[in-house]
Coordinates of N, CA and C in Angstrom, one line a residue:
M1 N -24.3 -27.1 21.5 CA -23.1 -27.3 21.1 C -22.9 -27.9 19.7
L2 N -21.7 -27.6 19.0 CA -21.7 -27.8 17.4 C -20.6 -28.9 17.6
R3 N -21.0 -29.8 16.5 CA -20.0 -31.0 16.3 C -19.6 -31.0 14.8
P4 N -18.4 -31.0 14.3 CA -18.0 -31.1 12.9 C -18.4 -32.6 12.3
R5 N -19.0 -32.6 11.3 CA -19.4 -33.6 10.4 C -19.2 -33.6 9.0
A6 N -19.2 -34.7 8.2 CA -18.9 -34.6 7.0 C -20.2 -34.0 6.1
C7 N -20.2 -33.5 5.4 CA -21.4 -33.0 4.3 C -21.5 -33.8 3.1
Q8 N -22.3 -33.6 2.2 CA -22.5 -34.2 1.1 C -21.2 -33.9 0.0
R9 N -20.8 -32.9 0.0 CA -19.6 -32.7 -0.9 C -18.3 -32.6 -0.3
G10 N -18.3 -33.3 0.6 CA -16.8 -33.5 1.4 C -16.5 -32.6 2.3
L11 N -17.4 -31.6 2.5 CA -17.0 -30.2 3.5 C -17.4 -30.7 4.9
V12 N -16.6 -30.1 5.6 CA -17.0 -30.1 6.9 C -18.0 -29.2 7.4
C13 N -19.1 -29.4 7.9 CA -20.1 -28.6 8.4 C -20.3 -28.7 9.8
A14 N -20.9 -27.8 10.3 CA -21.1 -27.8 11.8 C -22.4 -28.2 12.0
A15 N -22.9 -29.4 12.8 CA -24.0 -29.7 12.9 C -24.5 -29.7 14.4
P16 N -25.5 -29.2 14.8 CA -25.7 -29.1 16.2 C -26.1 -30.6 16.8
V17 N -25.7 -30.8 17.9 CA -25.8 -32.1 18.5 C -27.2 -32.1 19.4
G18 N -28.0 -33.2 19.2 CA -29.1 -33.3 20.0 C -30.3 -32.6 19.3
R19 N -30.2 -32.1 18.1 CA -31.3 -31.8 17.3 C -32.1 -32.8 16.7
P20 N -33.5 -32.6 16.2 CA -33.9 -33.8 15.5 C -33.4 -34.0 14.0
A21 N -33.5 -35.0 13.3 CA -33.0 -35.2 12.0 C -33.3 -34.2 11.2
A22 N -34.7 -33.8 11.1 CA -35.2 -32.6 10.1 C -34.4 -31.5 10.3
S23 N -34.2 -31.1 11.5 CA -33.5 -29.8 12.0 C -32.2 -29.8 11.4
R24 N -31.4 -31.1 11.5 CA -30.1 -31.1 11.0 C -30.1 -31.0 9.4
A25 N -31.3 -31.6 9.0 CA -31.2 -31.5 7.3 C -31.3 -30.4 6.8
V26 N -32.2 -29.5 7.7 CA -32.2 -28.1 7.2 C -30.9 -27.2 7.4
A27 N -30.3 -27.5 8.6 CA -29.0 -26.8 8.7 C -27.9 -27.4 7.7
A28 N -27.9 -28.6 7.3 CA -26.9 -29.0 6.3 C -27.4 -28.1 4.9
G29 N -28.5 -28.2 4.5 CA -29.1 -27.4 3.4 C -28.6 -26.0 3.4
A30 N -28.8 -25.5 4.3 CA -28.5 -24.1 4.5 C -27.1 -23.7 4.4
A31 N -26.3 -24.7 5.1 CA -24.7 -24.5 4.8 C -24.5 -24.9 3.3
R32 N -25.2 -25.8 2.9 CA -24.7 -26.1 1.6 C -24.9 -25.0 0.4
F33 N -26.1 -24.3 0.7 CA -26.5 -23.2 -0.1 C -25.9 -21.9 0.4
G34 N -25.1 -21.6 1.4 CA -24.1 -20.5 1.6 C -24.6 -19.8 2.8
A35 N -25.9 -20.2 3.3 CA -26.5 -19.5 4.6 C -25.8 -19.9 5.7
G36 N -25.1 -19.0 6.4 CA -24.6 -19.0 7.6 C -23.3 -19.9 7.6
S37 N -22.9 -19.9 6.5 CA -21.2 -20.6 6.5 C -20.4 -20.0 5.4
A38 N -19.3 -20.5 5.3 CA -18.2 -19.8 4.5 C -18.2 -20.4 3.1
H39 N -18.9 -21.5 3.0 CA -19.1 -22.3 1.7 C -20.1 -21.6 0.9
V40 N -19.9 -21.4 -0.4 CA -20.9 -20.6 -1.2 C -21.3 -21.9 -2.2
G41 N -22.4 -22.1 -2.4 CA -23.1 -23.2 -3.2 C -23.6 -22.8 -4.4
A42 N -24.7 -23.6 -4.7 CA -25.3 -23.5 -6.1 C -25.8 -22.1 -6.4
T43 N -26.2 -21.3 -5.5 CA -26.6 -20.2 -5.5 C -25.7 -19.2 -6.2
D44 N -24.5 -19.3 -5.8 CA -23.4 -18.7 -6.3 C -23.1 -18.6 -7.8
D45 N -23.3 -19.9 -8.2 CA -23.3 -20.2 -9.5 C -24.5 -19.8 -10.5
A46 N -25.7 -19.5 -10.0 CA -26.8 -19.1 -10.7 C -26.6 -17.6 -10.7
S47 N -26.3 -16.8 -9.5 CA -26.3 -15.5 -9.6 C -25.0 -15.1 -10.4
R48 N -24.0 -15.8 -10.4 CA -22.8 -15.5 -11.4 C -23.3 -15.5 -12.9
A49 N -24.0 -16.5 -13.1 CA -24.5 -16.7 -14.6 C -25.5 -15.6 -14.8
F50 N -26.3 -15.1 -13.7 CA -27.0 -14.1 -14.2 C -26.3 -12.6 -14.5
A51 N -25.5 -12.5 -13.6 CA -24.7 -11.3 -13.5 C -23.9 -11.5 -15.0
S52 N -23.4 -12.3 -15.4 CA -22.4 -12.6 -16.6 C -23.5 -12.1 -17.8
S53 N -24.7 -12.6 -17.8 CA -25.7 -12.4 -18.9 C -26.1 -11.1 -19.0
L54 N -26.5 -10.5 -17.8 CA -26.9 -9.2 -17.7 C -25.7 -8.1 -18.1
A55 N -24.5 -8.5 -17.8 CA -23.4 -7.6 -18.3 C -23.2 -7.7 -19.8
L56 N -23.6 -8.9 -20.3 CA -23.2 -9.0 -21.7 C -24.4 -8.5 -22.4
M57 N -25.5 -8.5 -21.9 CA -26.7 -7.7 -22.6 C -26.5 -6.0 -22.3
V58 N -25.9 -5.7 -21.2 CA -25.5 -4.2 -21.2 C -24.5 -3.8 -22.0
L59 N -23.4 -4.6 -22.2 CA -22.4 -4.2 -23.2 C -22.9 -4.2 -24.5
G60 N -23.5 -5.1 -24.9 CA -24.2 -5.1 -26.3 C -25.0 -3.9 -26.6
A61 N -25.9 -3.4 -25.9 CA -26.8 -2.6 -25.8 C -26.0 -1.1 -25.6
A62 N -24.9 -1.1 -24.9 CA -24.2 0.1 -25.0 C -23.4 0.3 -26.3
L63 N -23.0 -0.7 -26.8 CA -22.0 -0.6 -27.9 C -23.1 -0.4 -29.2
I64 N -24.4 -0.8 -29.2 CA -25.1 -0.8 -30.3 C -25.7 0.7 -30.2
S65 N -25.9 1.1 -28.9 CA -26.3 2.4 -28.8 C -25.2 3.5 -29.2
E66 N -23.8 3.2 -28.9 CA -22.9 4.2 -29.5 C -22.7 4.2 -30.8
R67 N -23.2 3.1 -31.5 CA -22.9 2.9 -33.0 C -24.1 3.6 -33.5
L68 N -25.2 3.8 -33.1 CA -26.4 4.5 -33.5 C -26.2 6.0 -33.3
Y69 N -26.2 6.4 -32.2 CA -26.1 7.7 -31.6 C -24.8 8.4 -31.5
G70 N -23.6 7.6 -31.5 CA -22.3 8.2 -31.5 C -22.0 8.7 -30.1
E71 N -22.6 8.5 -29.0 CA -22.2 8.8 -27.9 C -21.9 7.4 -27.0
G72 N -20.9 7.7 -26.1 CA -20.7 6.5 -25.1 C -21.6 6.1 -24.1
I73 N -21.3 5.2 -23.2 CA -22.4 4.9 -22.3 C -22.4 5.9 -21.2
V74 N -21.5 6.6 -20.8 CA -21.5 7.7 -19.7 C -22.2 8.8 -20.4
A75 N -21.9 9.5 -21.7 CA -22.6 10.5 -22.2 C -23.9 10.2 -22.4
A76 N -24.4 8.9 -23.1 CA -25.8 8.6 -23.3 C -26.4 8.6 -22.0
L77 N -26.1 8.0 -20.9 CA -26.8 8.1 -19.5 C -26.7 9.5 -19.0
E78 N -26.1 10.3 -19.3 CA -25.9 11.9 -18.8 C -25.3 11.7 -17.3
L79 N -24.2 10.9 -17.4 CA -23.7 10.4 -16.0 C -22.0 11.5 -15.9
N80 N -21.9 12.1 -17.0 CA -20.6 12.9 -16.8 C -20.7 14.1 -16.2
H81 N -20.8 13.9 -14.9 CA -20.9 14.9 -13.9 C -19.5 14.7 -12.8
P82 N -18.9 15.7 -12.6 CA -17.7 15.5 -11.4 C -18.0 14.8 -10.2
H83 N -19.4 14.7 -9.7 CA -19.5 14.2 -8.5 C -20.0 13.0 -8.6
I84 N -20.1 12.4 -9.8 CA -20.5 10.9 -10.3 C -19.0 10.2 -10.6
E85 N -18.2 11.0 -11.0 CA -17.1 10.1 -11.7 C -16.4 9.2 -10.7
P86 N -16.0 9.6 -9.6 CA -15.6 8.6 -8.5 C -16.5 7.2 -8.5
L87 N -17.7 7.4 -8.6 CA -18.5 6.2 -8.5 C -18.4 5.4 -9.8
L88 N -18.3 6.1 -10.6 CA -18.0 5.3 -12.1 C -16.5 4.6 -12.3
W89 N -15.6 5.2 -11.5 CA -14.4 4.9 -11.4 C -14.6 3.4 -10.5
G90 N -15.3 3.5 -9.4 CA -15.5 2.4 -8.4 C -16.1 1.2 -9.3
I91 N -17.1 1.5 -10.1 CA -17.9 0.7 -10.8 C -17.0 -0.1 -11.9
A92 N -16.2 0.6 -12.4 CA -15.3 0.1 -13.5 C -14.2 -0.8 -12.9
G93 N -13.8 -0.4 -11.6 CA -13.0 -1.3 -11.1 C -13.6 -2.6 -10.6
G94 N -14.8 -2.7 -10.0 CA -15.5 -3.8 -9.7 C -15.8 -4.6 -10.7
L95 N -16.2 -4.0 -11.9 CA -16.3 -4.9 -13.2 C -15.0 -5.7 -13.6
A96 N -13.8 -4.8 -13.5 CA -12.5 -5.4 -13.8 C -12.3 -6.6 -12.8
L97 N -12.6 -6.2 -11.5 CA -12.5 -7.4 -10.6 C -13.3 -8.7 -10.7
A98 N -14.4 -8.4 -11.1 CA -15.2 -9.3 -11.5 C -14.8 -10.2 -12.6
A99 N -14.2 -9.5 -13.7 CA -13.8 -10.4 -14.9 C -12.5 -11.1 -14.3
A100 N -11.7 -10.6 -13.6 CA -10.6 -11.5 -13.2 C -10.7 -12.5 -11.9
W101 N -11.8 -12.3 -11.0 CA -12.0 -13.1 -10.2 C -12.0 -14.7 -10.6
P102 N -11.3 -15.6 -9.8 CA -11.2 -16.9 -10.0 C -12.6 -17.8 -10.0
A103 N -12.8 -18.7 -10.7 CA -14.2 -19.3 -10.6 C -14.0 -20.3 -9.5
K104 N -15.2 -20.7 -8.9 CA -15.2 -21.4 -7.9 C -14.9 -23.1 -8.2
Q105 N -15.2 -23.3 -9.5 CA -15.0 -24.8 -9.9 C -14.9 -24.6 -11.5
C106 N -14.2 -25.6 -12.0 CA -14.1 -25.5 -13.3 C -14.9 -26.0 -14.1
A107 N -15.1 -25.5 -15.4 CA -16.3 -25.7 -16.4 C -16.4 -27.1 -16.7
Q108 N -17.4 -27.6 -16.6 CA -17.8 -29.2 -16.8 C -17.6 -29.4 -18.1
N109 N -18.2 -28.7 -19.2 CA -18.3 -29.1 -20.5 C -18.1 -27.7 -21.5
A110 N -17.9 -27.8 -22.8 CA -17.6 -26.7 -23.4 C -18.7 -25.7 -23.6
T111 N -19.8 -25.8 -23.3 CA -20.9 -24.7 -23.2 C -20.8 -24.0 -21.9
A112 N -20.4 -24.6 -21.0 CA -20.1 -23.8 -19.7 C -18.9 -23.1 -19.8
L113 N -18.0 -23.6 -20.4 CA -16.6 -22.7 -20.7 C -17.1 -21.6 -21.5
V114 N -17.8 -21.5 -22.6 CA -17.9 -20.5 -23.3 C -18.8 -19.5 -22.6
R115 N -19.8 -20.0 -21.9 CA -20.5 -19.0 -20.9 C -19.7 -18.3 -19.9
Q116 N -18.7 -19.0 -19.4 CA -17.9 -18.5 -18.3 C -17.0 -17.5 -19.1
L117 N -16.5 -17.8 -20.3 CA -15.5 -16.7 -20.9 C -16.3 -15.6 -21.5
A118 N -17.5 -15.8 -21.8 CA -18.5 -14.9 -22.4 C -18.6 -13.9 -21.4
G119 N -19.1 -14.3 -20.1 CA -19.2 -13.6 -18.9 C -18.1 -12.6 -18.8
R120 N -16.8 -13.2 -18.5 CA -15.5 -12.6 -18.2 C -15.4 -11.5 -19.2
L121 N -15.4 -11.6 -20.5 CA -15.2 -11.0 -21.5 C -16.3 -9.6 -21.4
A122 N -17.5 -9.9 -21.1 CA -18.6 -8.8 -20.8 C -18.2 -8.0 -19.7
F123 N -17.5 -8.7 -18.6 CA -17.4 -7.7 -17.5 C -15.9 -6.8 -17.9
A124 N -15.0 -7.5 -18.4 CA -14.0 -6.8 -19.0 C -14.3 -5.6 -20.1
G125 N -15.1 -5.9 -21.0 CA -15.6 -5.1 -21.9 C -16.4 -3.8 -21.2
L126 N -17.2 -4.0 -20.4 CA -17.9 -3.1 -19.7 C -17.0 -2.0 -18.9
S127 N -15.9 -2.8 -18.4 CA -14.9 -1.9 -17.6 C -14.0 -1.0 -18.4
A128 N -13.6 -1.7 -19.4 CA -12.8 -1.1 -20.5 C -13.5 0.4 -21.3
S129 N -14.9 0.0 -21.4 CA -15.7 0.9 -22.0 C -16.0 2.2 -21.0
L130 N -16.0 1.8 -19.7 CA -16.2 2.9 -18.7 C -14.8 3.8 -18.5
V131 N -13.9 3.0 -18.5 CA -12.6 3.6 -18.1 C -12.1 4.3 -19.3
T132 N -12.3 4.1 -20.6 CA -11.9 4.6 -21.8 C -12.7 5.9 -21.8
E133 N -13.9 6.0 -21.5 CA -14.9 7.1 -21.8 C -14.4 8.0 -20.5
L134 N -14.1 7.7 -19.3 CA -13.9 8.5 -18.4 C -12.6 9.1 -18.7
M135 N -11.6 8.4 -19.4 CA -10.3 8.9 -19.6 C -10.3 10.2 -20.5
T136 N -10.9 9.6 -21.9 CA -10.9 10.3 -23.1 C -12.1 11.1 -23.5
G137 N -13.2 11.1 -22.9 CA -14.2 11.9 -23.2 C -14.9 10.9 -24.3
R138 N -14.5 10.1 -24.9 CA -15.0 9.4 -26.3 C -15.4 7.9 -25.9
G139 N -16.4 7.5 -26.5 CA -16.8 6.0 -26.6 C -15.9 5.0 -26.9
L140 N -16.0 3.8 -26.6 CA -15.0 2.8 -27.0 C -15.0 2.8 -28.7
L141 N -16.1 2.8 -29.4 CA -16.1 2.6 -30.6 C -15.5 3.9 -31.3
A142 N -15.6 5.1 -31.0 CA -15.1 6.3 -31.5 C -13.6 6.3 -31.3
L143 N -13.2 5.7 -30.2 CA -11.6 5.5 -30.0 C -11.2 4.4 -30.6
L144 N -11.7 3.5 -31.2 CA -11.2 2.5 -32.1 C -11.5 2.9 -33.7
Q145 N -12.0 4.2 -33.7 CA -12.1 4.6 -34.9 C -13.3 4.0 -35.9
I146 N -14.2 3.3 -35.2 CA -15.3 2.8 -36.0 C -16.4 4.0 -36.1
E147 N -17.0 3.9 -37.3 CA -18.0 4.9 -37.5 C -19.1 4.9 -36.6
T148 N -19.3 6.0 -36.1 CA -20.6 5.9 -35.1 C -21.8 7.1 -35.5
G149 N -22.8 6.9 -35.0 CA -23.9 7.8 -35.3 C -24.3 7.5 -36.8
A150 N -24.0 6.1 -37.3 CA -24.7 5.7 -38.5 C -25.8 4.8 -38.2
Q151 N -26.4 4.4 -39.4 CA -27.4 3.2 -39.2 C -26.9 2.0 -39.2
L152 N -27.4 1.0 -38.5 CA -27.0 -0.4 -38.7 C -27.4 -1.0 -39.9
S153 N -26.7 -1.8 -40.4 CA -27.2 -2.6 -41.6 C -28.0 -3.6 -41.0
E154 N -28.9 -4.4 -41.9 CA -29.6 -5.6 -41.4 C -28.9 -6.5 -41.0
T155 N -27.8 -6.8 -41.5 CA -26.9 -7.8 -41.2 C -26.3 -7.6 -39.9
E156 N -26.0 -6.5 -39.6 CA -25.1 -6.1 -38.3 C -26.2 -6.2 -37.2
A157 N -27.4 -6.0 -37.5 CA -28.6 -6.1 -36.3 C -28.9 -7.2 -36.2
V158 N -29.0 -8.2 -37.2 CA -29.3 -9.8 -37.0 C -28.2 -10.5 -36.4
L159 N -27.0 -10.1 -36.8 CA -26.0 -10.8 -36.1 C -25.7 -10.5 -34.6
A160 N -26.0 -9.1 -34.2 CA -26.0 -8.7 -32.9 C -27.0 -9.3 -31.9
A161 N -28.2 -9.5 -32.4 CA -29.4 -10.2 -32.0 C -29.1 -11.5 -31.6
L162 N -28.3 -12.2 -32.6 CA -28.3 -13.7 -32.5 C -27.2 -14.0 -31.5
I163 N -26.1 -13.2 -31.4 CA -25.0 -13.3 -30.7 C -25.5 -13.1 -29.3
M164 N -26.1 -12.2 -29.0 CA -26.8 -12.0 -27.6 C -27.5 -13.1 -27.1
L165 N -28.5 -13.6 -28.1 CA -29.5 -14.5 -27.8 C -28.8 -16.0 -27.4
V166 N -27.9 -16.1 -28.3 CA -27.2 -17.4 -28.0 C -26.3 -17.3 -26.7
L167 N -25.7 -16.3 -26.5 CA -24.9 -16.0 -25.1 C -25.6 -15.9 -24.1
T168 N -26.8 -15.5 -24.0 CA -27.7 -15.3 -22.7 C -28.7 -16.3 -22.5
V169 N -29.0 -17.2 -23.5 CA -30.1 -18.2 -23.1 C -29.8 -18.9 -21.9
P170 N -30.8 -19.1 -21.3 CA -30.6 -19.7 -19.8 C -29.9 -21.2 -20.2
S171 N -29.2 -21.7 -19.1 CA -28.8 -23.2 -19.2 C -29.8 -24.1 -18.6
K172 N -29.5 -25.4 -19.0 CA -30.3 -26.3 -18.3 C -30.5 -26.5 -16.8
P173 N -31.3 -26.5 -16.0 CA -31.3 -26.9 -14.7 C -30.6 -28.2 -14.4
R174 N -29.9 -28.2 -13.2 CA -28.9 -29.4 -12.9 C -29.8 -30.3 -12.2

């Protein structure tokens, strides 16, 4: 039998009646971290931060690749096949949804706010890059009439590496 009780964060969790204290503690921990309950806990924050960092790195790599070789992300990966196009549209929609999805909690400080904003912009940028190339057949930089197929200057390469390093550095454990 389950009886509602208050958990640490003010949430109501179902705790089994008649179980030993250690078993109840394990159930409360599982509920707090999202296993077997509707509440999504700290693992969601970590996975969202990882996904944001990954999206930022992929977007940076795609834009640098397009700048160097003159091909967008779809053409560079040779994904411009009619049977793959619906999947790419679905991925672009999922990325746009990830960019617009509301956060579970507000950012606690400026660093967290910048990370959250950078992640959202990375998801939106990847989505825009895919949609642009699927619709026009040209990459995002080519559409913006930025010279592609040219060598990066030292300053551009260092600046791109530093921006990606700063925005993807791991955060302190809580």
